[in-house]
């Protein structure tokens, strides 16, 4: 902030200086707002009913993250890395019963039970040259997890550096067929696709059920993770645009007792998918992806609030979280 005031005070009113002033002014404004948002989110934690200050903080985050002037700026990087540092500390907190679900950038989740901690679609975000989350933090996160599951090959879900950091720490990575073949014995691309199958993790007391979803024509694993005696979560990756899948999605609840559904917030026919999975709780993902999409596909938190409000007649609670936050679920 000192830097901002100094810049403003030495400018003399030229066109270049006006542009610099505007940019410095907006950076200072973003820094102040990100700090306030972080404080409010820590005071008003994720819950099935969103208190007004929390709702306002999430909507303010939408404003900042939909303003491309804030992309790749220092205030944004410090915000997301600070939140990841808070997450790192929190990952050491024990779970006595049930599941603790953490939300990370884009569609990333970490689910922790008393016996295991697994990550799904964990990515650093940003470019390889300048990732949103620093390599050292990512490496620490990998060290606190026991396995990584990848829904599909797109870069906003699958990251080879992260997969390698899991393997380097002796953790298994279950990847879609054809992805990262031969990279490391612990990075295991599936041999099957377009059919349902299970992967047992006896040492973690869990079973991974892979359901054969799609994003258009691209294969997309829906990862159903059954933590024995604690609960079952389902993360849908980028499920979208495949009418045939909806036919079997309609019946998922007949086979699996889903506790927590983590759908991409823009999934096709959200209401039908929720009915098909029949979860007890919904935690959406994929809001505010800062990719090369048009601005509307950054998917604001206010849009998720709007969508989920319209489904209140289903009587299934939902928890809206941002990066680094967690929610404890018990059966
Ligand atoms: Zn995708
Ligand atoms: Zn995606």
XYZ file of C-alpha atoms and ligand atoms in Angstrom:
333
model
C 0.000 0.000 0.000
C 2.915 2.358 0.735
C 4.091 1.770 -2.832
C 0.660 2.802 -4.133
C 0.581 6.075 -2.183
C 4.104 6.910 -3.293
C 3.265 6.287 -6.959
C 0.146 8.447 -6.746
C 1.994 11.311 -5.080
C 4.812 11.533 -7.656
C 2.615 11.369 -10.766
C 2.282 14.649 -12.634
C -0.818 14.075 -14.746
C 0.520 12.784 -18.093
C -1.461 10.138 -20.003
C 1.077 7.449 -19.076
C 0.918 8.503 -15.482
C -2.901 8.374 -15.475
C -2.749 4.781 -16.754
C -0.147 3.881 -14.151
C -2.239 5.552 -11.453
C -5.304 3.592 -12.521
C -3.431 0.330 -12.502
C -1.748 1.021 -9.132
C -5.031 2.229 -7.704
C -6.816 -0.962 -8.797
C -4.010 -3.152 -7.449
C -4.247 -1.431 -4.088
C -8.002 -1.789 -4.128
C -7.774 -5.510 -4.992
C -5.201 -6.110 -2.247
C -7.431 -4.439 0.343
C -10.513 -6.310 -0.850
C -8.810 -9.759 -0.979
C -7.567 -9.236 2.595
C -11.023 -8.259 3.854
C -12.634 -11.192 2.024
C -10.174 -13.623 3.590
C -10.964 -12.268 7.063
C -14.720 -12.468 6.537
C -14.510 -16.023 5.184
C -12.520 -17.081 8.241
C -15.119 -15.506 10.534
C -18.128 -16.968 8.674
C -17.230 -20.571 7.874
C -18.916 -22.811 5.293
C -22.397 -23.892 6.372
C -25.627 -25.102 4.799
C -27.158 -21.683 5.464
C -24.949 -18.852 4.181
C -24.844 -15.869 6.533
C -25.168 -12.544 4.704
C -21.563 -11.374 5.337
C -20.239 -14.645 3.878
C -22.521 -14.358 0.847
C -21.276 -10.806 0.300
C -17.643 -11.950 0.615
C -18.177 -14.661 -2.014
C -19.884 -12.195 -4.343
C -17.042 -9.708 -3.836
C -14.652 -12.490 -4.780
C -16.702 -12.978 -7.970
C -16.231 -9.287 -8.788
C -12.469 -9.458 -8.303
C -12.038 -12.728 -10.177
C -14.194 -11.630 -13.107
C -12.121 -8.480 -13.558
C -9.311 -9.633 -15.855
C -7.171 -6.683 -14.679
C -6.630 -8.751 -11.526
C -5.402 -11.834 -13.442
C -1.765 -12.675 -12.763
C -1.363 -9.869 -10.235
C 0.403 -9.939 -6.886
C -2.807 -9.427 -4.803
C -4.378 -12.491 -6.479
C -1.278 -14.679 -6.014
C -0.963 -13.748 -2.346
C -4.669 -14.388 -1.760
C -4.659 -17.914 -3.214
C -1.282 -18.885 -1.704
C -2.303 -17.605 1.729
C -5.428 -19.688 1.535
C -3.354 -22.743 0.543
C -1.035 -22.155 3.507
C -4.074 -22.084 5.812
C -5.218 -25.335 4.174
C -1.823 -26.942 4.781
C -2.039 -26.241 8.493
C -5.614 -27.444 8.599
C -4.793 -30.706 6.801
C -2.893 -31.776 9.937
C -6.117 -31.513 11.978
C -7.383 -35.011 12.778
C -10.755 -36.341 11.639
C -12.294 -38.476 14.388
C -15.396 -39.601 12.517
C -16.918 -39.042 9.069
C -15.307 -36.972 6.343
C -13.718 -33.554 6.064
C -14.057 -32.151 2.547
C -11.696 -29.416 1.344
C -12.264 -27.424 -1.799
C -9.305 -26.271 -3.878
C -8.764 -24.272 -7.033
C -11.097 -25.006 -9.882
C -12.509 -28.529 -9.418
C -9.996 -29.828 -6.905
C -11.084 -31.543 -3.694
C -9.307 -33.243 -0.812
C -11.348 -35.636 1.300
C -10.022 -36.755 4.658
C -11.373 -39.624 6.755
C -9.937 -40.948 10.045
C -7.803 -43.358 7.979
C -7.094 -41.729 4.611
C -6.691 -38.448 2.772
C -7.327 -38.462 -0.967
C -7.140 -35.720 -3.582
C -9.231 -35.428 -6.738
C -8.354 -33.203 -9.721
C -5.718 -31.323 -7.765
C -3.934 -28.735 -9.952
C -1.788 -25.677 -9.265
C -3.701 -23.508 -11.779
C -2.107 -20.822 -13.936
C 0.647 -21.505 -16.450
C 3.622 -23.839 -16.107
C 5.890 -20.770 -15.971
C 3.774 -19.047 -13.320
C 1.475 -21.448 -11.441
C -1.125 -19.983 -9.093
C 0.050 -22.196 -6.244
C 3.792 -22.406 -5.677
C 5.598 -25.701 -6.228
C 6.660 -25.885 -2.583
C 3.050 -25.611 -1.341
C 1.853 -28.175 -3.880
C 4.588 -30.562 -2.753
C 3.549 -30.111 0.891
C -0.108 -30.770 -0.014
C 0.890 -33.973 -1.847
C 2.811 -35.040 1.253
C -0.363 -34.841 3.332
C -2.442 -36.931 0.891
C -2.452 -40.704 0.340
C -3.655 -40.916 -3.282
C -4.719 -38.781 -6.248
C -7.602 -39.501 -8.629
C -7.972 -37.726 -11.980
C -11.319 -37.315 -13.747
C -10.053 -36.533 -17.249
C -7.173 -35.223 -19.283
C -7.969 -31.492 -19.413
C -5.349 -29.232 -17.879
C -7.799 -27.697 -15.420
C -8.089 -31.198 -13.831
C -4.889 -33.082 -14.618
C -1.362 -31.868 -13.936
C 1.682 -34.055 -14.489
C 3.889 -32.166 -12.006
C 1.388 -32.810 -9.243
C 1.036 -36.473 -10.258
C 4.831 -36.768 -10.130
C 4.979 -35.161 -6.689
C 2.507 -37.777 -5.421
C 4.537 -40.611 -6.975
C 7.772 -39.150 -5.575
C 6.250 -39.484 -2.118
C 5.152 -43.076 -2.738
C 1.472 -42.267 -3.389
C -0.657 -43.868 -6.124
C -2.237 -41.775 -8.871
C -5.216 -43.210 -10.768
C -5.399 -41.508 -14.163
C -7.728 -41.915 -17.159
C -6.789 -44.396 -19.884
C -3.928 -43.189 -22.079
C -2.797 -40.359 -19.810
C 0.811 -40.342 -18.556
C 1.550 -43.873 -19.766
C 4.956 -45.157 -18.625
C 5.840 -42.100 -16.532
C 6.092 -43.842 -13.145
C 4.882 -47.205 -11.781
C 2.808 -45.349 -9.185
C 1.069 -43.199 -11.830
C -1.458 -45.714 -13.093
C -3.512 -44.931 -16.211
C -6.608 -47.111 -16.271
C -6.717 -49.997 -18.715
C -10.466 -49.680 -19.193
C -12.724 -46.914 -20.281
C -16.415 -46.601 -20.920
C -17.179 -49.155 -18.277
C -17.613 -49.136 -14.549
C -14.943 -50.691 -12.364
C -13.476 -50.645 -8.862
C -9.979 -50.028 -7.505
C -9.344 -51.295 -3.981
C -7.134 -49.409 -1.540
C -7.017 -51.868 1.356
C -4.305 -49.927 3.182
C -6.549 -46.827 3.168
C -9.759 -48.721 3.963
C -11.495 -47.338 0.896
C -12.780 -48.391 -2.529
C -12.701 -46.209 -5.624
C -15.656 -46.865 -7.933
C -15.020 -45.343 -11.349
C -18.172 -44.478 -13.291
C -17.799 -43.925 -17.056
C -18.871 -40.316 -17.684
C -18.108 -37.931 -20.544
C -17.525 -34.289 -21.312
C -18.998 -34.279 -24.797
C -16.996 -37.005 -26.563
C -14.110 -36.984 -24.084
C -13.976 -39.693 -21.497
C -14.509 -38.327 -17.958
C -14.273 -40.496 -14.832
C -16.849 -39.836 -12.203
C -14.895 -40.833 -9.104
C -17.059 -42.360 -6.388
C -14.900 -42.838 -3.310
C -16.274 -45.117 -0.613
C -14.547 -44.582 2.730
C -15.658 -47.725 4.536
C -17.910 -46.926 7.518
C -17.359 -43.169 7.146
C -19.146 -42.079 3.971
C -19.106 -42.004 0.180
C -18.364 -39.002 -2.024
C -18.818 -38.560 -5.789
C -16.909 -35.992 -7.836
C -18.197 -35.551 -11.388
C -15.178 -33.956 -13.124
C -16.463 -32.090 -16.183
C -19.558 -34.213 -16.787
C -21.456 -32.480 -19.574
C -23.088 -32.902 -22.958
C -23.766 -36.640 -23.105
C -27.421 -37.687 -23.045
C -26.585 -41.420 -22.879
C -24.782 -40.931 -19.562
C -27.866 -39.340 -18.053
C -29.688 -42.667 -18.509
C -27.354 -44.472 -16.073
C -26.825 -41.415 -13.891
C -30.570 -41.582 -13.179
C -29.945 -44.881 -11.371
C -26.695 -44.307 -9.459
C -28.593 -44.073 -6.150
C -29.854 -47.660 -6.617
C -26.311 -49.021 -6.452
C -24.426 -46.531 -4.281
C -25.284 -44.803 -1.059
C -23.865 -41.375 -1.921
C -23.315 -39.055 1.026
C -21.717 -36.060 -0.666
C -22.032 -35.139 -4.346
C -19.402 -32.744 -5.711
C -20.709 -31.740 -9.148
C -19.152 -29.242 -11.548
C -21.363 -26.179 -11.009
C -22.264 -26.042 -14.722
C -23.078 -29.747 -15.101
C -25.816 -30.655 -17.583
C -29.223 -30.978 -15.989
C -28.115 -30.408 -12.405
C -31.552 -31.275 -10.997
C -31.647 -34.633 -12.800
C -28.067 -35.456 -11.770
C -28.835 -34.689 -8.130
C -31.885 -36.935 -8.266
C -29.809 -39.694 -9.896
C -27.083 -39.647 -7.261
C -29.484 -39.007 -4.375
C -26.838 -37.436 -2.099
C -27.348 -36.175 1.431
C -25.204 -33.097 0.798
C -24.004 -31.162 -2.266
C -20.722 -29.257 -2.560
C -20.250 -27.750 -6.024
C -16.878 -27.229 -7.685
C -15.385 -25.486 -10.736
C -16.497 -21.932 -9.886
C -14.165 -19.115 -10.911
C -11.910 -21.025 -13.244
C -9.493 -18.339 -14.413
C -8.815 -19.900 -17.798
C -9.118 -18.735 -21.364
C -12.893 -19.037 -21.399
C -15.294 -16.198 -22.030
C -15.964 -14.270 -18.846
C -19.394 -15.876 -18.222
C -17.755 -19.333 -18.025
C -15.736 -18.210 -15.020
C -18.929 -19.306 -13.242
C -19.525 -16.954 -10.368
C -20.422 -18.065 -6.846
C -23.585 -15.959 -7.099
C -24.656 -18.160 -10.025
C -24.280 -21.298 -7.929
C -26.301 -19.641 -5.153
C -28.977 -18.766 -7.721
C -29.004 -22.300 -9.223
C -29.098 -24.108 -5.887
C -31.834 -21.827 -4.556
C -34.005 -22.985 -7.434
C -33.520 -26.599 -6.269
C -34.454 -26.027 -2.661
C -37.590 -28.161 -3.208
C -35.310 -31.235 -3.425
C -34.532 -30.689 0.262
C -30.861 -31.597 -0.106
C -28.571 -29.147 1.693
C -25.656 -27.613 -0.149
C -22.490 -25.957 1.070
C -20.778 -23.354 -1.101
C -17.057 -23.117 -0.461
C -14.091 -21.331 -1.928
C -10.431 -22.333 -2.182
C -8.915 -23.803 0.956
C -12.147 -24.112 2.913
C -13.492 -27.298 4.472
C -16.715 -28.791 5.732
C -17.119 -31.722 8.120
C -19.689 -34.335 7.149
C -21.002 -37.100 9.360
C -23.490 -39.771 8.329
Zn -12.792 -30.814 -19.173
Zn -12.950 -28.441 -16.151
